[in-house]
CSV table of C-alpha atoms and ligand atoms in Angstrom, one decimal:
chain,number,residue,atom,x,y,z
A,1,MET,CA,-127.6,111.0,64.2
A,2,LYS,CA,-127.1,111.2,68.2
A,3,PRO,CA,-125.4,108.4,69.5
A,4,ARG,CA,-128.2,107.2,72.0
A,5,LEU,CA,-125.5,105.2,74.2
A,6,MET,CA,-122.7,107.8,74.7
A,7,PRO,CA,-120.0,107.0,76.1
A,8,GLU,CA,-117.8,108.0,79.4
A,9,PRO,CA,-115.7,110.8,79.0
A,10,PHE,CA,-113.5,109.2,82.1
A,11,ARG,CA,-111.5,106.4,82.3
A,12,SER,CA,-111.0,104.9,85.8
A,13,LYS,CA,-107.8,104.8,87.4
A,14,MET,CA,-108.9,103.4,91.3
A,15,ILE,CA,-111.7,100.9,91.8
A,16,GLU,CA,-113.7,100.1,93.9
A,17,PRO,CA,-114.6,96.3,94.0
A,18,LEU,CA,-118.8,95.0,94.0
A,19,SER,CA,-120.1,91.9,94.7
A,20,LEU,CA,-123.7,90.7,93.5
A,21,PRO,CA,-125.2,89.2,97.1
A,22,CYS,CA,-126.8,85.5,96.6
A,23,ARG,CA,-130.7,85.4,96.5
A,24,SER,CA,-130.6,83.4,99.9
A,25,THR,CA,-128.6,87.1,101.5
A,26,ARG,CA,-130.9,88.8,99.8
A,27,GLU,CA,-134.2,88.2,101.2
A,28,ALA,CA,-132.9,87.2,104.7
A,29,VAL,CA,-131.5,91.2,104.8
A,30,LEU,CA,-134.8,92.3,103.1
A,31,LYS,CA,-136.1,90.6,106.4
A,32,THR,CA,-133.7,92.0,108.5
A,33,SER,CA,-133.6,95.6,107.5
A,34,GLN,CA,-137.1,95.6,108.0
A,35,TYR,CA,-138.0,96.0,104.5
A,36,ASN,CA,-136.4,99.4,104.3
A,37,MET,CA,-133.6,100.4,101.9
A,38,PHE,CA,-132.7,103.0,104.4
A,39,GLN,CA,-131.4,100.0,106.5
A,40,LEU,CA,-130.1,97.5,103.7
A,41,LYS,CA,-126.2,97.5,104.2
A,42,SER,CA,-124.3,98.8,101.5
A,43,ARG,CA,-122.0,96.4,101.1
A,44,ASP,CA,-125.8,93.7,100.1
A,45,VAL,CA,-125.9,96.0,97.6
A,46,TYR,CA,-124.9,95.8,94.1
A,47,LEU,CA,-125.5,98.2,92.9
A,48,ASP,CA,-126.9,101.4,95.2
A,49,LEU,CA,-129.3,104.0,93.4
A,50,LEU,CA,-130.6,105.2,96.5
A,51,THR,CA,-129.6,108.4,96.2
A,52,ASP,CA,-127.2,110.8,93.6
A,53,SER,CA,-125.8,113.0,97.4
A,54,GLY,CA,-122.4,112.0,97.7
A,55,THR,CA,-122.4,109.1,95.8
A,56,GLY,CA,-119.8,110.5,93.6
A,57,ALA,CA,-117.1,110.1,92.3
A,58,MET,CA,-113.7,112.8,92.7
A,59,SER,CA,-111.8,113.7,90.4
A,60,LYS,CA,-108.3,113.5,90.1
A,61,GLU,CA,-108.3,117.0,90.2
A,62,GLN,CA,-110.6,117.3,93.0
A,63,TRP,CA,-108.3,114.4,95.3
A,64,ALA,CA,-105.2,116.5,94.7
A,65,ALA,CA,-106.9,120.1,96.0
A,66,MET,CA,-107.4,118.0,98.9
A,67,MET,CA,-103.8,118.1,99.6
A,68,ASN,CA,-104.1,121.3,99.6
A,69,GLY,CA,-106.3,121.7,102.4
A,70,ASP,CA,-105.7,124.9,104.7
A,71,GLU,CA,-107.5,123.3,108.3
A,72,ALA,CA,-107.2,126.6,109.8
A,73,TYR,CA,-110.4,127.7,112.3
A,74,ALA,CA,-110.9,131.5,110.6
A,75,GLY,CA,-109.7,132.9,107.2
A,76,ALA,CA,-108.3,130.1,106.3
A,77,ASN,CA,-107.1,130.0,102.5
A,78,SER,CA,-109.5,127.2,101.0
A,79,PHE,CA,-112.4,129.2,102.1
A,80,PHE,CA,-110.9,131.6,100.4
A,81,ASN,CA,-110.3,129.9,97.8
A,82,LEU,CA,-114.2,129.0,97.9
A,83,LYS,CA,-115.1,132.2,97.4
A,84,LYS,CA,-113.5,133.3,94.9
A,85,ALA,CA,-115.0,130.1,93.1
A,86,VAL,CA,-118.3,131.1,93.6
A,87,GLN,CA,-117.8,134.5,93.0
A,88,GLU,CA,-117.1,133.7,89.3
A,89,LEU,CA,-119.1,130.8,88.7
A,90,LEU,CA,-122.2,132.4,90.3
A,91,GLY,CA,-121.7,135.9,91.2
A,92,PHE,CA,-122.6,135.9,94.4
A,93,ASP,CA,-120.4,138.2,96.3
A,94,HIS,CA,-121.1,136.5,100.4
A,95,VAL,CA,-120.8,132.7,100.7
A,96,ILE,CA,-121.3,130.4,103.9
A,97,PRO,CA,-120.1,127.4,103.9
A,98,THR,CA,-122.3,124.4,105.4
A,99,HIS,CA,-122.3,120.9,106.0
A,100,GLN,CA,-124.4,119.9,103.7
A,101,GLY,CA,-127.6,121.2,101.6
A,102,ARG,CA,-129.4,120.5,104.7
A,103,GLY,CA,-127.4,122.3,107.1
A,104,ALA,CA,-128.0,125.8,104.4
A,105,GLU,CA,-131.9,124.8,104.8
A,106,HIS,CA,-131.5,125.1,109.2
A,107,VAL,CA,-129.4,128.6,108.8
A,108,VAL,CA,-131.7,130.1,105.9
A,109,PHE,CA,-135.4,128.8,107.4
A,110,GLY,CA,-133.9,129.0,110.9
A,111,SER,CA,-133.1,133.1,110.3
A,112,LEU,CA,-135.9,134.1,108.1
A,113,ALA,CA,-139.2,132.3,108.8
A,114,GLN,CA,-141.7,132.5,111.2
A,115,PRO,CA,-144.2,130.7,113.3
A,116,GLY,CA,-146.5,131.1,110.4
A,117,ASP,CA,-145.6,131.7,107.7
A,118,VAL,CA,-145.5,130.6,104.3
A,119,ILE,CA,-142.9,129.7,101.4
A,120,PRO,CA,-143.8,130.3,97.6
A,121,MET,CA,-142.5,126.8,96.0
A,122,ASN,CA,-142.2,125.5,92.7
A,123,MET,CA,-142.2,122.3,95.3
A,124,PRO,CA,-140.5,121.4,98.3
A,125,PHE,CA,-137.0,118.8,98.6
A,126,ASP,CA,-138.2,116.3,101.7
A,127,THR,CA,-135.9,117.7,104.3
A,128,THR,CA,-136.7,121.4,102.8
A,129,ARG,CA,-140.2,120.6,103.6
A,130,ALA,CA,-139.4,119.9,106.4
A,131,HIS,CA,-137.1,122.4,107.5
A,132,ILE,CA,-140.1,124.9,107.2
A,133,PHE,CA,-141.9,122.7,109.3
A,134,HIS,CA,-139.3,122.9,111.7
A,135,ALA,CA,-140.0,127.3,111.6
A,136,GLY,CA,-143.2,126.5,111.7
A,137,ALA,CA,-143.9,127.9,108.5
A,138,ARG,CA,-145.8,126.0,105.0
A,139,PRO,CA,-144.5,124.9,101.9
A,140,LEU,CA,-146.7,126.2,99.7
A,141,SER,CA,-146.4,124.5,95.8
A,142,CYS,CA,-146.8,126.5,92.6
A,143,VAL,CA,-145.5,124.1,90.1
A,144,VAL,CA,-147.2,123.9,86.9
A,145,ASP,CA,-149.7,121.2,86.7
A,146,GLU,CA,-148.0,118.9,83.8
A,147,ALA,CA,-145.5,118.2,87.2
A,148,PHE,CA,-148.4,115.3,88.3
A,149,GLN,CA,-148.7,114.0,84.5
A,150,PRO,CA,-146.2,111.7,85.0
A,151,GLY,CA,-146.9,110.3,81.0
A,152,LEU,CA,-146.5,114.0,79.2
A,153,ASP,CA,-143.1,115.1,78.0
A,154,ALA,CA,-143.4,118.7,78.6
A,155,PRO,CA,-140.0,120.4,78.4
A,156,PHE,CA,-139.8,122.7,81.5
A,157,LYS,CA,-142.3,120.5,84.3
A,158,GLY,CA,-139.8,122.2,87.2
A,159,ASN,CA,-141.8,125.9,86.7
A,160,VAL,CA,-143.3,128.1,88.5
A,161,ASP,CA,-146.8,128.1,87.6
A,162,LEU,CA,-147.1,132.2,87.3
A,163,GLY,CA,-151.0,132.5,88.2
A,164,LYS,CA,-150.4,130.4,91.2
A,165,LEU,CA,-147.4,132.4,92.5
A,166,GLU,CA,-150.0,135.0,91.8
A,167,LEU,CA,-152.6,134.4,94.1
A,168,VAL,CA,-150.6,132.5,97.0
A,169,LEU,CA,-149.0,136.6,97.4
A,170,ALA,CA,-152.3,137.9,96.7
A,171,GLN,CA,-153.6,135.9,99.2
A,172,HIS,CA,-150.5,136.6,102.1
A,173,PRO,CA,-149.5,139.5,103.2
A,174,ARG,CA,-145.8,140.7,102.4
A,175,GLN,CA,-145.0,139.9,106.0
A,176,ARG,CA,-146.1,136.9,106.2
A,177,ILE,CA,-143.3,135.4,103.1
A,178,PRO,CA,-139.7,135.8,104.3
A,179,LEU,CA,-139.0,134.7,101.1
A,180,ILE,CA,-139.7,132.2,97.7
A,181,MET,CA,-138.1,129.4,96.7
A,182,VAL,CA,-137.7,128.3,93.3
A,183,THR,CA,-135.5,124.4,93.5
A,184,VAL,CA,-133.7,124.0,90.2
A,185,THR,CA,-134.0,121.2,89.0
A,186,ASN,CA,-137.2,120.1,90.9
A,187,ASN,CA,-136.4,116.8,93.2
A,188,SER,CA,-139.3,116.1,94.6
A,189,GLY,CA,-141.2,116.4,90.8
A,190,GLY,CA,-139.2,114.0,88.5
A,191,GLY,CA,-135.5,116.3,88.6
A,192,GLN,CA,-137.3,118.9,85.8
A,193,PRO,CA,-135.6,121.6,85.1
A,194,VAL,CA,-137.5,125.5,85.7
A,195,SER,CA,-136.9,127.7,82.8
A,196,LEU,CA,-134.8,131.3,82.6
A,197,GLU,CA,-138.3,132.9,81.6
A,198,ASN,CA,-139.7,131.5,84.0
A,199,LEU,CA,-137.1,132.2,86.6
A,200,GLN,CA,-137.1,135.6,85.5
A,201,ALA,CA,-139.9,135.9,85.5
A,202,CYS,CA,-140.4,135.1,89.4
A,203,ALA,CA,-138.0,136.9,89.7
A,204,ARG,CA,-139.5,140.4,88.5
A,205,MET,CA,-142.5,138.9,91.0
A,206,ALA,CA,-140.4,138.4,94.0
A,207,ARG,CA,-139.3,141.6,93.6
A,208,ALA,CA,-141.9,143.8,92.6
A,209,ARG,CA,-143.3,142.8,95.7
A,210,GLY,CA,-139.5,142.9,97.2
A,211,ILE,CA,-139.7,139.9,98.4
A,212,PRO,CA,-136.3,137.9,98.7
A,213,LEU,CA,-136.2,134.7,96.0
A,214,PHE,CA,-134.0,132.1,96.7
A,215,LEU,CA,-133.0,129.6,94.1
A,216,ASP,CA,-132.6,125.4,96.2
A,217,ALA,CA,-129.8,125.1,93.9
A,218,ALA,CA,-128.5,122.0,93.9
A,219,ARG,CA,-129.1,120.6,90.7
A,220,MET,CA,-128.2,123.8,88.6
A,221,ALA,CA,-125.6,122.9,85.8
A,222,GLU,CA,-127.8,119.4,84.9
A,223,ASN,CA,-130.9,122.9,85.1
A,224,ALA,CA,-128.8,125.2,82.8
A,225,TRP,CA,-127.7,122.2,80.7
A,226,PHE,CA,-131.4,120.8,80.2
A,227,ILE,CA,-131.9,125.1,79.7
A,228,GLN,CA,-129.1,125.0,76.5
A,229,GLN,CA,-131.3,122.5,75.0
A,230,ARG,CA,-134.7,123.0,75.6
A,231,GLU,CA,-134.9,126.5,75.5
A,232,PRO,CA,-134.4,128.2,72.3
A,233,SER,CA,-132.5,131.4,72.8
A,234,CYS,CA,-130.1,129.5,75.7
A,235,LYS,CA,-128.9,127.2,72.6
A,236,ASP,CA,-126.0,129.7,71.6
A,237,LEU,CA,-124.9,129.7,75.5
A,238,SER,CA,-122.4,128.2,76.9
A,239,CYS,CA,-123.9,125.8,80.2
A,240,ALA,CA,-121.4,128.1,82.4
A,241,GLN,CA,-123.4,131.4,81.3
A,242,ILE,CA,-127.3,130.2,81.7
A,243,LEU,CA,-125.7,128.6,85.5
A,244,ARG,CA,-125.0,133.0,85.4
A,245,ARG,CA,-128.2,134.0,84.4
A,246,MET,CA,-129.7,131.8,86.1
A,247,MET,CA,-128.3,133.1,88.9
A,248,ASP,CA,-128.9,136.5,88.3
A,249,CYS,CA,-132.2,135.8,89.1
A,250,ALA,CA,-132.0,135.0,92.2
A,251,ASP,CA,-131.0,137.3,95.8
A,252,ALA,CA,-129.5,134.2,97.6
A,253,ILE,CA,-128.9,130.0,96.9
A,254,THR,CA,-128.9,127.2,99.5
A,255,VAL,CA,-126.9,124.9,98.0
A,256,SER,CA,-126.5,120.7,98.8
A,257,CYS,CA,-123.0,120.1,97.2
A,258,LYS,CA,-123.7,117.0,97.0
A,259,LYS,CA,-125.4,116.6,93.8
A,260,ASP,CA,-124.6,118.5,90.9
A,261,ALA,CA,-121.2,120.4,92.8
A,262,LEU,CA,-119.2,117.4,92.7
A,263,VAL,CA,-118.0,116.2,96.7
A,264,ASN,CA,-119.2,114.1,99.1
A,265,ILE,CA,-119.6,116.2,101.7
A,266,GLY,CA,-121.0,119.6,101.5
A,267,GLY,CA,-123.2,122.8,101.2
A,268,LEU,CA,-123.4,125.9,100.9
A,269,VAL,CA,-125.8,129.6,101.0
A,270,ALA,CA,-124.6,132.3,99.1
A,271,THR,CA,-126.1,135.6,99.1
A,272,ARG,CA,-126.0,139.1,97.1
A,273,THR,CA,-125.9,141.8,100.4
A,274,GLU,CA,-124.0,141.4,103.6
A,275,ALA,CA,-127.2,142.4,104.7
A,276,LEU,CA,-128.7,138.9,104.4
A,277,TYR,CA,-125.3,137.2,104.8
A,278,TYR,CA,-124.9,138.9,108.7
A,279,GLN,CA,-128.8,137.9,109.2
A,280,LEU,CA,-127.8,134.3,109.0
A,281,ALA,CA,-124.0,134.5,110.4
A,282,PRO,CA,-125.5,133.9,113.9
A,283,ARG,CA,-127.2,130.6,113.6
A,284,THR,CA,-124.5,129.8,110.9
A,285,ILE,CA,-121.5,129.3,113.7
A,286,LEU,CA,-124.0,128.6,116.4
A,287,PHE,CA,-125.0,125.3,114.4
A,288,GLU,CA,-122.6,124.1,111.6
A,289,GLY,CA,-119.7,126.0,112.8
A,290,TYR,CA,-117.8,129.3,112.1
A,291,LEU,CA,-118.2,131.5,108.5
A,292,SER,CA,-114.8,129.8,107.1
A,293,TYR,CA,-115.1,126.5,107.8
A,294,GLY,CA,-119.7,125.6,108.6
A,295,GLY,CA,-118.9,122.3,109.4
A,296,LEU,CA,-116.9,121.1,106.3
A,297,ALA,CA,-112.7,120.5,107.4
A,298,GLY,CA,-110.5,122.6,104.8
A,299,ARG,CA,-109.6,120.4,102.2
A,300,ASP,CA,-113.2,119.3,101.9
A,301,LEU,CA,-113.6,123.3,100.7
A,302,GLU,CA,-110.9,123.3,98.0
A,303,ALA,CA,-112.5,119.8,97.2
A,304,LEU,CA,-116.0,122.1,96.5
A,305,ALA,CA,-114.1,124.5,94.8
A,306,CYS,CA,-112.7,121.9,91.8
A,307,GLY,CA,-116.1,120.4,92.1
A,308,LEU,CA,-117.6,123.5,90.8
A,309,ARG,CA,-115.8,124.1,88.4
A,310,GLU,CA,-116.0,120.7,87.1
A,311,MET,CA,-120.0,120.8,87.4
A,312,VAL,CA,-120.6,123.0,84.0
A,313,ASP,CA,-118.5,121.2,82.1
A,314,GLU,CA,-120.4,120.3,79.3
A,315,GLU,CA,-118.7,116.8,78.3
A,316,TYR,CA,-119.3,115.8,81.9
A,317,LEU,CA,-122.7,116.8,82.1
A,318,ALA,CA,-123.3,115.3,78.4
A,319,HIS,CA,-122.7,112.3,79.3
A,320,ARG,CA,-124.7,112.5,82.7
A,321,VAL,CA,-127.7,113.6,81.1
A,322,ALA,CA,-127.6,110.4,78.5
A,323,GLN,CA,-126.5,108.3,81.2
A,324,VAL,CA,-130.3,108.3,82.7
A,325,GLY,CA,-131.8,109.2,80.0
A,326,TYR,CA,-130.4,105.6,78.3
A,327,LEU,CA,-131.5,104.5,81.9
A,328,GLY,CA,-134.4,105.3,81.3
A,329,ASP,CA,-135.3,105.1,78.2
A,330,GLN,CA,-134.6,101.1,77.9
A,331,LEU,CA,-137.2,100.7,80.6
A,332,SER,CA,-139.9,103.4,78.7
A,333,GLU,CA,-139.0,100.6,75.6
A,334,VAL,CA,-140.7,97.1,77.3
A,335,GLY,CA,-143.7,99.9,78.9
A,336,VAL,CA,-142.4,100.8,82.1
A,337,PRO,CA,-144.0,103.6,82.7
A,338,VAL,CA,-141.3,106.1,83.3
A,339,LEU,CA,-142.1,109.5,84.2
A,340,ARG,CA,-141.3,111.7,81.4
A,341,PRO,CA,-139.4,113.4,80.0
A,342,VAL,CA,-136.2,112.0,82.4
A,343,GLY,CA,-134.8,113.7,85.0
A,344,GLY,CA,-131.2,115.1,84.7
A,345,HIS,CA,-130.5,112.9,88.2
A,346,ALA,CA,-132.8,109.3,88.2
A,347,VAL,CA,-135.2,108.0,86.3
A,348,PHE,CA,-138.5,107.9,87.9
A,349,ILE,CA,-141.3,105.3,88.5
A,350,ASP,CA,-144.6,105.9,88.4
A,351,ALA,CA,-145.4,103.1,90.8
A,352,SER,CA,-149.0,103.6,91.0
A,353,ALA,CA,-149.4,102.1,87.4
A,354,PHE,CA,-146.4,99.4,87.4
A,355,LEU,CA,-147.9,98.2,90.7
A,356,PRO,CA,-152.4,99.7,89.8
A,357,HIS,CA,-154.0,96.3,92.3
A,358,ILE,CA,-152.3,97.7,94.9
A,359,PRO,CA,-154.0,101.0,96.8
A,360,ARG,CA,-151.8,103.9,97.9
A,361,ARG,CA,-151.7,102.8,101.3
A,362,TYR,CA,-150.5,99.9,101.3
A,363,TYR,CA,-146.7,101.5,100.1
A,364,PRO,CA,-146.6,99.8,95.9
A,365,ALA,CA,-143.6,103.0,95.6
A,366,ASP,CA,-142.1,100.8,98.6
A,367,VAL,CA,-143.0,97.4,97.7
A,368,LEU,CA,-141.4,98.7,94.1
A,369,SER,CA,-137.9,99.3,96.3
A,370,ILE,CA,-138.1,96.0,97.8
A,371,GLU,CA,-139.0,94.5,94.7
A,372,VAL,CA,-136.0,95.6,92.6
A,373,TYR,CA,-133.8,94.3,95.6
A,374,ARG,CA,-134.8,91.0,95.6
A,375,GLU,CA,-134.6,91.0,91.1
A,376,GLY,CA,-130.9,92.3,91.2
A,377,ALA,CA,-129.8,93.9,94.1
A,378,ILE,CA,-130.3,97.3,93.4
A,379,ARG,CA,-131.4,99.9,95.9
A,380,GLY,CA,-133.9,102.2,94.4
A,381,VAL,CA,-135.9,104.0,96.8
A,382,GLY,CA,-139.8,104.8,97.3
A,383,LEU,CA,-141.0,108.4,96.5
A,384,GLY,CA,-144.5,108.3,97.8
A,385,ALA,CA,-147.3,107.9,100.4
A,386,LEU,CA,-145.1,107.4,103.1
A,387,ALA,CA,-141.9,109.7,102.7
A,388,PHE,CA,-144.8,112.3,101.8
A,389,GLU,CA,-148.1,111.7,103.0
A,390,GLU,CA,-149.9,114.8,106.0
A,391,THR,CA,-152.1,113.4,108.7
A,392,ASP,CA,-155.1,115.7,107.7
A,393,LEU,CA,-154.9,117.1,111.9
A,394,SER,CA,-159.1,117.4,112.1
A,395,THR,CA,-160.0,114.4,111.3
A,396,GLY,CA,-156.2,112.4,111.3
A,397,GLU,CA,-157.4,110.8,108.0
A,398,LYS,CA,-154.1,110.6,105.9
A,399,ILE,CA,-153.7,112.4,102.4
A,400,PRO,CA,-151.1,110.8,100.0
A,401,PRO,CA,-148.8,113.4,98.0
A,402,GLN,CA,-149.9,113.1,94.1
A,403,LEU,CA,-148.1,111.0,92.8
A,404,GLU,CA,-146.2,107.8,94.3
A,405,LEU,CA,-142.7,107.5,92.2
A,406,TYR,CA,-140.1,104.6,93.0
A,407,ARG,CA,-136.7,106.4,91.9
A,408,LEU,CA,-133.6,105.0,90.3
A,409,ALA,CA,-130.7,108.0,91.2
A,410,VAL,CA,-127.7,107.5,89.3
A,411,PRO,CA,-124.4,108.6,90.9
A,412,ARG,CA,-122.5,111.0,89.0
A,413,ARG,CA,-119.4,109.2,87.4
A,414,ALA,CA,-119.7,106.1,89.4
A,415,TYR,CA,-121.5,103.7,87.3
A,416,SER,CA,-121.1,102.3,83.5
A,417,ASN,CA,-123.3,102.7,81.4
A,418,HIS,CA,-123.0,99.5,81.1
A,419,HIS,CA,-124.4,99.0,85.1
A,420,MET,CA,-127.0,100.4,83.2
A,421,ASP,CA,-128.0,98.4,81.0
A,422,TYR,CA,-128.3,96.0,84.2
A,423,VAL,CA,-130.3,97.9,86.2
A,424,ALA,CA,-132.9,98.1,83.1
A,425,GLN,CA,-132.9,94.5,82.6
A,426,MET,CA,-133.9,93.7,86.6
A,427,VAL,CA,-136.2,96.7,86.7
A,428,ALA,CA,-138.1,94.9,83.3
A,429,ALA,CA,-137.6,91.3,84.5
A,430,VAL,CA,-140.2,92.9,87.6
A,431,TYR,CA,-142.4,94.4,85.5
A,432,GLN,CA,-143.2,91.1,84.2
A,433,ARG,CA,-143.7,89.1,86.9
A,434,ARG,CA,-146.0,92.4,88.1
A,435,ASN,CA,-149.3,90.9,88.7
A,436,SER,CA,-147.7,88.2,90.3
A,437,ILE,CA,-146.8,91.3,93.9
A,438,ARG,CA,-149.5,90.8,95.5
A,439,TYR,CA,-148.5,92.2,98.9
A,440,GLY,CA,-148.9,95.9,100.3
A,441,LEU,CA,-146.5,97.3,103.6
A,442,LYS,CA,-147.8,98.5,107.0
A,443,LEU,CA,-145.7,100.3,109.2
A,444,ALA,CA,-145.2,98.6,112.3
A,445,ARG,CA,-144.3,101.3,114.4
A,446,GLU,CA,-145.4,105.0,114.2
A,447,SER,CA,-142.7,106.9,112.7
A,448,PRO,CA,-140.7,108.8,115.9
A,449,VAL,CA,-139.9,111.8,112.9
A,450,PRO,CA,-143.2,113.5,110.8
A,451,GLY,CA,-142.3,114.9,107.8
A,452,LEU,CA,-139.3,111.9,107.6
A,453,ALA,CA,-141.3,108.3,107.6
A,454,HIS,CA,-139.4,107.1,105.2
A,455,PHE,CA,-135.6,107.2,106.7
A,456,VAL,CA,-136.6,105.0,109.7
A,457,ALA,CA,-140.2,103.3,108.7
A,458,GLN,CA,-140.3,100.0,110.0
A,459,LEU,CA,-142.5,98.2,107.7
A,460,GLU,CA,-144.0,94.5,107.0
A,461,PRO,CA,-145.7,92.8,104.4
A,462,VAL,CA,-149.6,92.6,104.2
A,463,GLU,CA,-151.2,90.5,101.9
A,464,LEU,CA,-153.5,91.5,99.7
B,501,PLP,C1,-130.4,117.0,98.3
B,501,PLP,C2,-131.6,117.9,98.8
B,501,PLP,C3,-131.3,118.9,99.8
B,501,PLP,C4,-130.8,118.2,100.6
B,501,PLP,O1,-129.1,118.1,100.6
B,501,PLP,P1,-128.8,117.1,102.5
B,501,PLP,O2,-127.1,117.5,101.5
B,501,PLP,O3,-128.9,116.7,101.6
B,501,PLP,O4,-128.7,117.9,103.1
B,501,PLP,C5,-132.3,120.1,99.3
B,501,PLP,N1,-132.7,120.4,98.5
B,501,PLP,C6,-132.3,119.2,97.0
B,501,PLP,C7,-133.6,120.1,95.9
B,501,PLP,C8,-132.0,118.4,97.3
B,501,PLP,O5,-131.7,117.4,96.2
């Protein structure tokens, strides 16, 4: 029998003390932070599951590598170490470091997308979507329908629906589609993987039309792990081999290295052709930095080169995915409506099912984040109408996204399985008292940043 609780394949060498603020502090800081998790101070949070982005713990090898940082403006050794890691692991010859994932998005969409263009995708992540809009283009979601059935257990709910993609490609002229992008794993859809077979089919469709295929590869290693576990034809391949096959499908990738690549800051674009590299170069230099550092210090490039090699360690990946699954399974067992199957980096809870008596326009996912903080000083985040609603330009009406999710993202190598037990207990306690949660939220002030309301929203509770 497989152990449900997999012990950590690492031990602590340095610790960071945590403390649990008392109930009256929690009540007070909810008010002063306008009920927005992004406004909380981290010192007022016990377990911070706001995001798995840049919040992981680096290894001793990564810290040691940082001492080798070559801080030369151009042509630093550290850049060539990074480039070598990308070439060996991912197979791309041209590498552009960026300060983080959205820097890579800015470079790519700013350079390649024009007003009026469409970008077919499985689903865009929030900053990706915002960057596509910023370029005057529109993302077109082509994810499989299963992605919108939170209770349905299917192995590859991040897959592109090839029929939908075909339709989008048929409905738009080739010159209006600068690229196709597939997010692995599909963060906005619950950290769900994309199968290798699906990636290969997307690649064939893209190539047949001469459209470049990009991967948004923030969680490429977790995706490779799921492929190994769930795609029968890949069960005998190593995660590194699967990763390489995933990459073989793509013409280029954008990466937030703050996720699977195990660094606290960094991103990259990697391309197969020199032509594409030079298309992206001007914007990189203008907004990120010179092509050999892209807004990062030499030491960051070293830590990243090392993190890329560590992310495919199968003992690490096995524990990583098991730890997140362990939290999700505990919640499922007590009836909490968890998005199934549990994703690679986070447990997503269906907030509409958890708090069915709170209408979507009162942001139930964000009410849930307040209640979980109130219960146990745990910070998660609402990813529902507040984060993703769109305004119908003709009627002014707000259109909510299909899913109203609350996310508990697990930082890499930072928290123990015992911490997951505590989270499960606190969320279960909120679930037990769910019917007594009789308020919703309204915006005290409209967001000045379209598409990114959740980051800056000031909220007020309204009694229901
Ligand atoms: C985090 C993330 C990004 C953006 O990266 P940042 O490093 O936060 O700027 C883009 N795409 C996906 C899928 C992500 O998870």
